[in-house]
Amino acid sequence: MKIRVFVSLLILLFSILNEPVFAGEVQKGISIVPMPQELSILNGTFELTGKTSIKVGHDLIAKAEQLRAYLSPASGYLLPINKKIAGGNLIELKLLVELSSLGEEGYKLNISNKNVLITAYKPKGIFWGIQSLRQLFPNEILREAQVDGVKWILPCVNITDKPRFSWRGLMIDYSRTFWNKSHSKKYIDAMAYYKMNKLQMHLTDDQGWRLQIDKYPELTEKASKFDTIYHEPKEREGFYTKDDIRELVRYAAARNIDIVPEIEIPGHSSEVQYVFPGLSCIDDTIVIHPDGYGYKVNTRELCVGKEATFEFFKNVLSEVIELFPSRYIHTGGDECSKERWKKCPFDQKRMKDEGLKDENELQSWFVRRIEKFVNSKGRKLIGWDEISQGGLSKSATVMYWRTGNEAIVLGAVKQGNDVVMNPTSHFYFDYPYETIPTQKVYSYEPFSDKLKDVNPEHILGVQSCFWSHIDRTEPRMDRQVFPRIIALAEVGWTESQNRNWDNFSLRLNHQYKSLDMMDIYYMENK
Ligand code: ACM
């Protein structure tokens, strides 16, 4: 019996030794995602103990407090934060002007036997350095309650890191399914852990208006609650109050994430016309319902011939801009059918008065007018790639989604516009894994094929969408998003020469355990 056990052990050992050899960092238990730009592994380890303290200058106290809050629940150590500590077991955070070449988000992380040093040009970089540090601990460090019997040991490393792209985003559809504040915070936490920095909140669409607007309380009174004849569960109802949004914006900003609000116009706005029929081309009655399928709920465009529509959205956007500090304000613009405009006397008169040759030019005229207003408030307009139909303004940022229309990206960049890449082919996380497996997300390269000669300065980065008309519960949404979003995070952060699917898959195995600790559901090996 003993000999058999010995032989089995030998076979096991032999098979382990014959595992394909990937980059050393995974072998040594270093599974940081996204992969840093430069990483060297040194001999030795650092141990976090009850005697460790955090050394920090006055300018980084808030980051030190965040670091302590991250480490204390699982370790049980409430690390002291001090400005002057001569030596000992230390984690030091420091801003250095000489690191300006790493930009706002870059950082260095140096771990030796004696201390941990995170340096950066700006606090944002320090925060990303803290995320890499968290990822180097045993993943039990993510637990909310004290974990006994784990040694909090870090490998000694030198890391120099900065993102490839400045836009690394996720769009969540809050209209079709209302996701509450704690769910949003869970996503913000997970996004920060993977160094993503933009959360686009799709707050309005045909199936519901989810943001308090003081001037028009009817929007949320009528378009965030649904007629019981449709048997919608109560949890589909709901909207964000202004206080909720202020809390979320603060929560996200402390984690390097900008919340980009999206108010969808001029298409996908049945809910506005349900509440204010006067903003339609035809003053008729419609019903809205968060389930876009199975009922006669059509997407319909607003009448842009009527001056009242501009007045209304100027008022709405003024409140949105006051509430969200984001540099970018997303105004939708996708899938506007324009069929009603063809028959509407107001829209036809507008086209004639403005010398517009077709309905595409009418949309473009509308978007430009809205953009001027957004710009007058010191913000930039971003919209889905249809905002280029009928002529793109020189200053709007385009969110590219319709795979196969690369000419839009080429044209926009040639004109000097910025573009965010959110193609259906790779980044639509409501699509099944059979269509977009994680490996396909990971394989995305913005400058391949038709876009290889595009000026990279105008490609701000990458973003994924989660449209919520199919998967409408938290576990189902989580499984659609994770682990694909982890692959997207690496596409957005890591230079392409440092990306490797086999290596990523090994690190992903470690990340699955981290997701367990964060109470996030995921699809394993898909
Ligand atoms: C979109 O998926 N309609 C932007």
XYZ file of N, CA, C and O in Angstrom, residues 315-407:
372
model
N -32.570 71.799 -19.539
C -32.860 71.784 -18.099
C -32.384 70.486 -17.449
O -31.791 70.482 -16.377
N -32.655 69.377 -18.137
C -32.224 68.075 -17.591
C -30.691 68.033 -17.510
O -30.114 67.698 -16.470
N -30.045 68.405 -18.594
C -28.568 68.296 -18.622
C -27.913 69.265 -17.638
O -26.853 68.973 -17.093
N -28.548 70.410 -17.410
C -27.982 71.337 -16.400
C -27.908 70.640 -15.047
O -26.905 70.739 -14.342
N -28.970 69.920 -14.701
C -28.958 69.224 -13.403
C -27.964 68.060 -13.414
O -27.295 67.796 -12.416
N -27.887 67.391 -14.553
C -26.946 66.258 -14.660
C -25.509 66.760 -14.499
O -24.699 66.178 -13.762
N -25.219 67.860 -15.172
C -23.850 68.401 -15.135
C -23.499 68.902 -13.736
O -22.374 68.746 -13.268
N -24.487 69.453 -13.059
C -24.231 69.919 -11.694
C -23.942 68.738 -10.756
O -23.160 68.830 -9.833
N -24.577 67.620 -11.050
C -24.495 66.453 -10.167
C -23.243 65.609 -10.397
O -22.641 65.091 -9.462
N -22.868 65.458 -11.669
C -21.749 64.573 -12.008
C -20.541 65.428 -12.401
O -20.625 66.169 -13.388
N -19.422 65.296 -11.692
C -18.254 66.106 -12.064
C -17.518 65.603 -13.310
O -16.562 66.240 -13.762
N -17.962 64.494 -13.884
C -17.266 63.893 -15.029
C -16.996 64.907 -16.143
O -17.869 65.709 -16.493
N -15.796 64.821 -16.709
C -15.460 65.679 -17.850
C -16.358 65.340 -19.041
O -16.687 66.186 -19.851
N -16.765 64.070 -19.141
C -17.572 63.609 -20.275
C -19.029 63.431 -19.871
O -19.323 62.852 -18.831
N -19.916 63.924 -20.723
C -21.349 63.697 -20.543
C -21.807 62.910 -21.772
O -21.623 63.360 -22.913
N -22.365 61.720 -21.531
C -22.773 60.846 -22.641
C -24.229 61.144 -22.972
O -25.079 61.130 -22.074
N -24.506 61.410 -24.251
C -25.894 61.710 -24.625
C -26.447 60.667 -25.601
O -27.333 60.971 -26.402
N -25.944 59.455 -25.521
C -26.525 58.360 -26.313
C -26.355 58.607 -27.805
O -25.254 58.808 -28.289
N -27.472 58.560 -28.528
C -27.421 58.839 -29.976
C -27.549 57.610 -30.850
O -27.596 57.725 -32.081
N -27.627 56.421 -30.246
C -27.668 55.198 -31.058
C -29.095 54.877 -31.499
O -30.071 55.282 -30.857
N -29.161 54.127 -32.572
C -30.390 53.480 -33.036
C -31.611 54.416 -33.070
O -32.710 54.016 -32.693
N -31.391 55.618 -33.516
C -32.512 56.551 -33.659
C -33.137 56.283 -35.034
O -32.482 56.485 -36.054
N -34.393 55.822 -35.055
C -34.922 55.313 -36.336
C -35.176 56.428 -37.355
O -35.006 56.238 -38.538
N -35.571 57.582 -36.889
C -35.806 58.759 -37.751
C -37.051 58.626 -38.627
O -37.363 59.527 -39.398
N -37.769 57.497 -38.524
C -38.958 57.283 -39.364
C -40.038 58.319 -39.059
O -40.704 58.825 -39.958
N -40.244 58.627 -37.778
C -41.269 59.599 -37.418
C -40.927 60.990 -37.946
O -41.830 61.745 -38.311
N -39.633 61.303 -37.935
C -39.214 62.627 -38.423
C -39.642 62.832 -39.885
O -39.945 63.940 -40.294
N -39.638 61.723 -40.644
C -39.973 61.838 -42.076
C -41.404 62.330 -42.276
O -41.723 62.938 -43.283
N -42.266 62.002 -41.254
C -43.680 62.372 -41.411
C -44.069 63.562 -40.531
O -45.201 64.029 -40.591
N -43.150 64.035 -39.735
C -43.508 65.047 -38.732
C -43.356 66.464 -39.307
O -42.266 66.834 -39.754
N -44.413 67.267 -39.272
C -44.304 68.630 -39.825
C -43.267 69.491 -39.094
O -42.583 70.308 -39.725
N -43.117 69.276 -37.795
C -42.130 70.069 -37.034
C -40.706 69.748 -37.495
O -39.882 70.628 -37.698
N -40.426 68.456 -37.642
C -39.071 68.060 -38.037
C -38.784 68.448 -39.487
O -37.675 68.872 -39.815
N -39.802 68.296 -40.333
C -39.602 68.663 -41.743
C -39.378 70.174 -41.874
O -38.537 70.620 -42.641
N -40.094 70.940 -41.072
C -39.908 72.402 -41.113
C -38.497 72.757 -40.614
O -37.798 73.594 -41.185
N -38.078 72.068 -39.571
C -36.728 72.319 -39.030
C -35.665 72.058 -40.100
O -34.727 72.835 -40.274
N -35.859 70.953 -40.818
C -34.873 70.619 -41.862
C -34.831 71.711 -42.925
O -33.763 72.115 -43.375
N -35.997 72.165 -43.281
C -36.081 73.214 -44.316
C -35.428 74.508 -43.803
O -34.571 75.104 -44.478
N -35.796 74.895 -42.596
C -35.270 76.156 -42.041
C -33.754 76.131 -41.892
O -33.088 77.142 -42.050
N -33.226 74.965 -41.537
C -31.777 74.875 -41.287
C -30.990 74.424 -42.516
O -29.775 74.253 -42.436
N -31.692 74.178 -43.614
C -31.012 73.753 -44.853
C -30.393 72.367 -44.731
O -29.287 72.122 -45.217
N -31.109 71.464 -44.074
C -30.580 70.105 -43.859
C -31.151 69.182 -44.928
O -32.363 69.190 -45.178
N -30.273 68.367 -45.515
C -30.759 67.637 -46.694
C -31.502 66.347 -46.347
O -32.307 65.877 -47.133
N -31.227 65.761 -45.191
C -31.975 64.552 -44.825
C -32.047 64.408 -43.295
O -31.529 65.258 -42.558
N -32.666 63.300 -42.867
C -32.885 63.116 -41.433
C -31.568 62.826 -40.686
O -31.454 63.092 -39.498
N -30.589 62.259 -41.401
C -29.286 62.074 -40.759
C -28.686 63.427 -40.392
O -28.118 63.609 -39.304
N -28.805 64.365 -41.288
C -28.280 65.711 -40.993
C -29.077 66.365 -39.863
O -28.530 67.146 -39.087
N -30.345 66.008 -39.789
C -31.169 66.548 -38.686
C -30.647 66.031 -37.335
O -30.521 66.787 -36.377
N -30.322 64.733 -37.318
C -29.763 64.190 -36.062
C -28.447 64.883 -35.724
O -28.198 65.274 -34.586
N -27.601 65.034 -36.737
C -26.307 65.665 -36.511
C -26.490 67.104 -35.998
O -25.804 67.548 -35.064
N -27.424 67.807 -36.583
C -27.720 69.183 -36.164
C -28.168 69.204 -34.701
O -27.739 70.038 -33.901
N -29.020 68.248 -34.351
C -29.515 68.149 -32.974
C -28.356 67.884 -31.996
O -28.222 68.548 -30.963
N -27.506 66.923 -32.367
C -26.395 66.556 -31.474
C -25.448 67.755 -31.305
O -24.985 68.052 -30.200
N -25.180 68.458 -32.409
C -24.284 69.623 -32.316
C -24.862 70.701 -31.392
O -24.136 71.347 -30.647
N -26.162 70.877 -31.481
C -26.782 71.905 -30.645
C -26.704 71.519 -29.159
O -26.401 72.346 -28.302
N -26.940 70.264 -28.906
C -26.809 69.766 -27.527
C -25.342 69.860 -27.083
O -25.031 70.238 -25.956
N -24.438 69.532 -28.001
C -23.008 69.572 -27.652
C -22.577 70.990 -27.271
O -21.821 71.184 -26.324
N -23.061 71.961 -28.038
C -22.722 73.364 -27.723
C -23.129 73.697 -26.298
O -22.396 74.360 -25.565
N -24.297 73.206 -25.915
C -24.776 73.476 -24.563
C -23.866 72.786 -23.522
O -23.464 73.395 -22.526
N -23.536 71.539 -23.805
C -22.662 70.783 -22.884
C -21.303 71.486 -22.773
O -20.765 71.674 -21.680
N -20.774 71.922 -23.921
C -19.483 72.627 -23.924
C -19.568 73.947 -23.154
O -18.613 74.344 -22.474
N -20.719 74.616 -23.259
C -20.852 75.910 -22.580
C -20.765 75.749 -21.061
O -20.504 76.695 -20.339
N -20.989 74.529 -20.603
C -20.884 74.241 -19.161
C -19.509 73.655 -18.819
O -19.300 73.093 -17.743
N -18.611 73.705 -19.798
C -17.240 73.251 -19.549
C -17.047 71.741 -19.650
O -16.054 71.204 -19.163
N -17.980 71.035 -20.277
C -17.850 69.573 -20.387
C -17.748 69.150 -21.848
O -18.044 69.922 -22.753
N -17.381 67.881 -22.026
C -17.255 67.312 -23.378
C -18.392 66.334 -23.634
O -18.743 65.559 -22.752
N -18.892 66.340 -24.858
C -19.953 65.385 -25.208
C -19.325 64.102 -25.759
O -18.395 64.146 -26.561
N -19.860 62.978 -25.297
C -19.493 61.687 -25.896
C -20.798 61.010 -26.296
O -21.822 61.157 -25.605
N -20.786 60.304 -27.444
C -22.004 59.636 -27.881
C -21.679 58.370 -28.660
O -20.541 58.176 -29.115
N -22.688 57.507 -28.801
C -22.521 56.282 -29.602
C -22.191 56.663 -31.040
O -22.488 57.781 -31.480
N -21.617 55.726 -31.805
C -20.982 56.122 -33.080
C -21.952 56.682 -34.122
O -21.525 57.350 -35.075
N -23.265 56.491 -33.924
C -24.223 57.092 -34.868
C -24.207 58.611 -34.825
O -24.781 59.255 -35.714
N -23.575 59.208 -33.804
C -23.535 60.682 -33.792
C -22.718 61.215 -34.971
O -22.712 62.404 -35.246
N -22.039 60.287 -35.659
C -21.268 60.722 -36.839
C -22.161 60.785 -38.086
O -21.786 61.396 -39.088
N -23.356 60.148 -38.012
C -24.240 60.164 -39.189
C -24.702 61.588 -39.466
O -25.141 62.285 -38.549
N -24.564 61.989 -40.709
C -24.977 63.349 -41.064
C -23.926 64.384 -40.728
O -24.174 65.578 -40.830
N -22.725 63.899 -40.313
C -21.610 64.820 -40.057
C -21.292 64.947 -38.582
O -22.137 65.339 -37.787
N -20.049 64.592 -38.238
C -19.604 64.616 -36.841
C -19.003 65.984 -36.528
O -18.215 66.516 -37.318
N -19.341 66.532 -35.378
C -18.717 67.803 -34.987
C -17.230 67.543 -34.740
O -16.822 66.400 -34.545
N -16.436 68.600 -34.688
C -14.983 68.406 -34.548
C -14.569 68.050 -33.126
O -13.459 67.594 -32.878
N -15.481 68.276 -32.177
C -15.043 68.130 -30.791
C -15.680 66.961 -30.032
O -15.218 66.616 -28.950
N -16.718 66.328 -30.584
C -17.374 65.250 -29.829
C -16.479 64.012 -29.784
O -15.700 63.761 -30.706
N -16.616 63.243 -28.720
C -15.893 61.968 -28.610
C -16.867 60.856 -28.999
O -18.040 60.880 -28.613
N -16.352 59.912 -29.790
C -17.201 58.864 -30.356
C -16.998 57.563 -29.577
O -15.864 57.150 -29.332
N -18.113 56.932 -29.200
C -17.998 55.607 -28.606
C -18.361 54.594 -29.691
O -19.534 54.464 -30.067
N -17.322 53.939 -30.185
C -17.493 53.007 -31.304
C -18.057 51.691 -30.798
O -17.486 51.077 -29.902
N -19.193 51.243 -31.401
C -19.768 49.966 -30.943
C -20.118 49.048 -32.090
O -20.077 47.831 -31.953
N -20.462 49.625 -33.281
C -20.978 48.776 -34.358
C -19.830 48.169 -35.154
O -19.360 48.739 -36.136
N -19.384 47.004 -34.715
C -18.286 46.312 -35.381
C -18.572 46.231 -36.879
O -19.709 45.951 -37.274
N -17.534 46.464 -37.662
C -17.713 46.437 -39.108
C -17.766 47.849 -39.679
O -17.656 48.039 -40.885
N -17.929 48.830 -38.808
C -17.979 50.231 -39.257
C -16.684 50.973 -38.893
O -16.726 52.101 -38.404
N -15.558 50.300 -39.143
C -14.280 50.911 -38.774
C -14.057 52.242 -39.480
O -13.297 53.100 -39.011
N -14.741 52.414 -40.636
C -14.576 53.673 -41.374
C -14.955 54.869 -40.492
O -14.391 55.960 -40.639
